[in-house]
Structures are given as structure tokens and as C-alpha cells.
Amino acid sequence: MNQQPISLLLCALGGEGGGVLTEWLVETARHAGYPVQATSIPGVAQRTGATTYYLEVFPVPVAQLGSQRPVLGLYPMPGRLDALVSSELLETVRQISLGHASSDRTLVLSSTARALTTLEKMQMGDGRRDAQGLLNLITAHSRAHHVLDMAELTRQAGTIVSAVMLGCIAASGLLPMGRAEYEAILKDSGGSAQASLRGFALGFDAVHAQRTQAQFIEQVLTPKAVAPAAEVPALPATVAALFPGVLHEIIALGHARLVEYQNAAYAQRYVERLQQVLAAERTSDPQGTRGWAVTREMARWLALWMAFDDIIRVADLKSRASRWARVLGEVKAGEADLLKLYDHFKPGAPEFAALLPTGLAQRVLAWDRKRVLAGKTPWALPLKIGTHSVFGMLALRGLAMLRALRPLGSRYATEQALIDQWLAAVVSNTQRHWASGHEVALCGRLIKGYGSTNERGKDNLLHVVQHLAVAGHFEHDDARVAAIAATRQAALTDDAGKALDRTLQQHGAPARPVKEQPIRWMRRRQA
């Protein structure tokens, strides 16, 4: 007879029903006749510590204990945990880092879902934690583990993630209760019982399927998304013939994006630009021993830059049927429910000027600049559009149809000129020294976001192009490569730009010029 209680640590973020999950487990154990005890350990916030719940179940029924009763613990002991259950991948690893899990005892049940931390969101570049590294830590610090996309199963069931987590626990075989005993408790959970049962079944089946494949469980699990991956659009044969086969997939994605964004002629301009890069790369690497990496990077970042966000693009995305369907799914609206959807916009003078020819655009921007210098706030037009209404949808679709006029606007002309300047630097550097061209191509990552963030990224990239990519003060090309790489990393890690300016000066380039900002004098209020 096993005289040791089974210990579980449940981790859930705010609003995910961690307390409900604990109550379900306690009620199931009691219903099955097993001694059980649970305590909660509240966290300060989602990222300074999720609320955790500690549960111990004695695997011998009360009826067999006679007058004896087990003494159950109130807090998990490091290295003595039988199961760690978490709804978020980084939270799972955080609990492992506290020493709760051990490679010889602990079963880990975790979701692949992520709730990005504030630090991850603040990065100019891709600040997300490496998911594979987190999975490796789970593998190294668990006796066995089941990692699956609980968030997707939750969406499929239309419930909360705690129901899916309960199904995963039941299927793991860790606790002595049977599936019917769990389901009996869920059936008495009120109006959401059917949704909870659906989530429980999905979680149970997912873990059960993994357990039945013994040879797969013994390997490092690589979680797969439940939803099928989107199909790569077909690349026209005439375009495919121009590029090596290893580039077809990435170019097909960029080509399809620009056809959707503007038209086939605009996508052809993308292809012609890539042909220039490929010709330059064939000069410095004729055999393609580096996998045509320069052309690959340009295919990615060039497509993203050419499909720049403007009010036409925003109107198009906001008025798509797929967006309405997604919103219906997110709010779980039924056929008899009435849903009203309002979108708030606040376009300013730059957004309107972007659609006008260059001459008119300059006059609009000069007018707005004059307002700012006079102490007024920049002009903007707040809008609240009911996307659910006929008028609101017609307004958005009408604005989206203006994409045919986009090439006549000042923003379009400005963006194409900047793209050509970057493209010329990539081509010239690649022809002379492959690594230099590759680094300049990677600088396309600096272009991201919209508004001031987008403008700052373009300014940073062009400063690198003008003062490092084409500068003649480097002793050799390897020094140029190191300078561009260091500058790019500094720009991505420091939003304020201080690290970028220091790095530029360290490599013989001037710091970015300080932009003019109006000084506003505020009248002191009388008491």
C-alpha cells in the first residue's frame, strides 16, 4: 500500500479559473472517497507570480484507513512534487526554476500558450523567449511531460482553460480517480457544464493519445499546433523560374502579400527588386554555398516594407469578413445574439497627406506644423465607426477601394524612394563583399510598427546606410560588417536610441541628428 500522498502544484494566470480547477479536483477526490487537501498561494500579478494552488491526495480510500487519517501538507517541498500543471509555458519554467520539479519524480503538464511579459513586449526587435529553450528545460527537469496547446483546445470547446487542464490531469493517470468521476462533478457545475465537459474531453483525449505512444513519450516532445498550418500560396511559374528552388516558399509569401496589398504589377516590382539582389549575390557567391541568404532576407523584409500600413490598409483589414468571423468567435456570440462592433480611429494630418500628391501633401503638413509651432496640438480627426452597421461598413470599404489611387500619394513615393536607397546599398555591398551585403539586408528588421515607431526605424536604417554601409573610413570589409551588426543590435535593444548613438560613434559614424521639437510655454494658473 502506498503511504505517500500525491502532490500537485496548479499554476494559472488571472481569469483562467485556477480556483475552479482546484475545487473540481477536491470534489472529485471526495466523491471518490479519497482524502484530499488544497491550499492557494496568491501571486502579486500575472508576471510577478501566477496564483498557484497546492493539492495533496492520499491514494488510499478513507474506507480502508479505519480510524487513521493522513497528515497532508500545505506547501510544495522542492524536489518532492509529483505533478506540475500550468496553463502558460514561461510560467511552467518559472516554477521549475524555483526548484519544485525534479527529473526523477515530477510529471509536467503544460500548455505551449504564451502570455508575453512586459519585458518581451518592450524590445524593438523580437523579444520573445526562445520556446524551444523553454521546452528543453521542461524535458531536463521532469520525469515525464505532456506539452500541448491548451489555449487552442479551450477555443475549440468554448470554455475556460481550467476544464482542459482537468482533462489533462485525469488522462495522466497520476490520481486514482476514474474519468467518470471527474465528469460527474463537471455535470453538476451549472450552466457551463456542457462547455466544461467539451474542454475536459479534448484535454483528456490529447494526453491519452500521447500516453498510448510509448516510444514518442520517451523522446523530447515537440508540441504541434492543433490548427493546420496555412498553405503556402503558389508562386507563378514565370517567377519561380527566376530564382533557386530554396527561395520559392519565402518569395511566394511575399509575392502573394503584395498582390493582395496592391496588385500584380506591384508584386512584379517586388520580383524585379529581388532579381537585382540575386544577381549581386551570384557575383560574390556564384555557387550559392550560403543558401542565398541575402536574397532570402531581402525577400522577407522587402515584402513587409513594400506593404506599409496606411489608412487604406487599415480600412481594408477592419472591413474583411474574416475579421467579423474572428470577433464573433472571440465573444462567443450565438445566432440569437445582437453584436455591435465599434472601431475608433484618430487620423491626423500626416495620414491624410499621405494620400495626396506631393505638392498638396507638403502644404497640409506645413499647415499642421504651423499649428504646432503656435502652441496648438497636432490636428487629428477622432472617428467612431460602427463596423456592424451598413453605413460604417460602406465607409470602410469605400476607403479600402482607394488603393488604386495609392501610387499617386506622397507616402507611396516617399516609401519607394527610401526602399530603393536601401536596395542600392544591399546590392553594392553584396557585389563587393557578401557578408557586408547580408548585414545591410538584415537591417530591414529595423522597419516595424506604424506612426512614430515606423518613422524612427526608417531613420535608423537610413543612417546606417549613409554612414556605415557606404562609408570609406573602414580599414577592411570585416570591420564594416562588425560595425553594422553592432549598430543594428543596438537599435533593436534600445528604444530611446542612446545605445545606438554610442555604437555609431564607436565605429566612426556621427550620432543621429537631434530633431527639432517646439518649446511650449505654459501659463501658471493662479491659485
PDB file of C-alpha atoms in Angstrom, residues 124 305 418 422 443-448 452-469 484 487-488 490-498 500-501 504 510-513 515:
ATOM      1  CA  MET A 124      12.339  46.874 -30.503  1.00  0.00           C
ATOM      2  CA  TRP A 305       8.247  47.291 -46.145  1.00  0.00           C
ATOM      3  CA  LEU A 418      13.644  55.020 -49.314  1.00  0.00           C
ATOM      4  CA  TRP A 422      18.314  50.664 -49.040  1.00  0.00           C
ATOM      5  CA  CYS A 443      18.819  45.954 -41.229  1.00  0.00           C
ATOM      6  CA  GLY A 444      15.373  45.645 -42.825  1.00  0.00           C
ATOM      7  CA  ARG A 445      14.323  44.306 -39.440  1.00  0.00           C
ATOM      8  CA  LEU A 446      14.538  47.864 -38.118  1.00  0.00           C
ATOM      9  CA  ILE A 447      11.396  48.778 -40.064  1.00  0.00           C
ATOM     10  CA  LYS A 448       8.415  47.832 -37.927  1.00  0.00           C
ATOM     11  CA  SER A 452       6.458  57.391 -34.934  1.00  0.00           C
ATOM     12  CA  THR A 453       7.871  53.887 -34.361  1.00  0.00           C
ATOM     13  CA  ASN A 454       7.946  53.248 -38.097  1.00  0.00           C
ATOM     14  CA  GLU A 455       9.494  56.630 -38.839  1.00  0.00           C
ATOM     15  CA  ARG A 456      12.179  56.098 -36.203  1.00  0.00           C
ATOM     16  CA  GLY A 457      13.036  52.707 -37.661  1.00  0.00           C
ATOM     17  CA  LYS A 458      13.423  54.133 -41.154  1.00  0.00           C
ATOM     18  CA  ASP A 459      15.603  56.969 -39.866  1.00  0.00           C
ATOM     19  CA  ASN A 460      17.848  54.468 -38.092  1.00  0.00           C
ATOM     20  CA  LEU A 461      18.170  52.257 -41.160  1.00  0.00           C
ATOM     21  CA  LEU A 462      18.991  55.114 -43.500  1.00  0.00           C
ATOM     22  CA  HIS A 463      21.553  56.481 -41.035  1.00  0.00           C
ATOM     23  CA  VAL A 464      23.277  53.081 -41.083  1.00  0.00           C
ATOM     24  CA  VAL A 465      23.154  53.009 -44.874  1.00  0.00           C
ATOM     25  CA  GLN A 466      24.552  56.522 -45.299  1.00  0.00           C
ATOM     26  CA  HIS A 467      27.265  56.439 -42.629  1.00  0.00           C
ATOM     27  CA  LEU A 468      28.299  52.783 -42.398  1.00  0.00           C
ATOM     28  CA  ALA A 469      27.239  50.845 -45.490  1.00  0.00           C
ATOM     29  CA  ILE A 484      26.738  47.339 -38.997  1.00  0.00           C
ATOM     30  CA  THR A 487      24.639  49.122 -34.693  1.00  0.00           C
ATOM     31  CA  ARG A 488      21.655  47.020 -35.740  1.00  0.00           C
ATOM     32  CA  ALA A 490      21.877  48.495 -30.517  1.00  0.00           C
ATOM     33  CA  ALA A 491      18.923  49.928 -32.440  1.00  0.00           C
ATOM     34  CA  LEU A 492      16.783  46.872 -31.642  1.00  0.00           C
ATOM     35  CA  THR A 493      17.575  46.763 -27.936  1.00  0.00           C
ATOM     36  CA  ASP A 494      17.278  50.451 -27.027  1.00  0.00           C
ATOM     37  CA  ASP A 495      14.071  52.275 -27.883  1.00  0.00           C
ATOM     38  CA  ALA A 496      15.442  55.643 -26.747  1.00  0.00           C
ATOM     39  CA  GLY A 497      18.396  55.372 -29.152  1.00  0.00           C
ATOM     40  CA  LYS A 498      21.173  56.237 -26.689  1.00  0.00           C
ATOM     41  CA  LEU A 500      22.570  53.342 -30.952  1.00  0.00           C
ATOM     42  CA  ASP A 501      24.242  56.750 -30.915  1.00  0.00           C
ATOM     43  CA  LEU A 504      27.628  54.743 -34.146  1.00  0.00           C
ATOM     44  CA  PRO A 510      28.132  60.531 -36.422  1.00  0.00           C
ATOM     45  CA  ALA A 511      25.279  60.202 -33.960  1.00  0.00           C
ATOM     46  CA  ARG A 512      21.805  60.732 -35.330  1.00  0.00           C
ATOM     47  CA  PRO A 513      20.832  64.387 -35.634  1.00  0.00           C
ATOM     48  CA  LYS A 515      15.138  66.533 -34.297  1.00  0.00           C
TER      49      LYS A 515
END
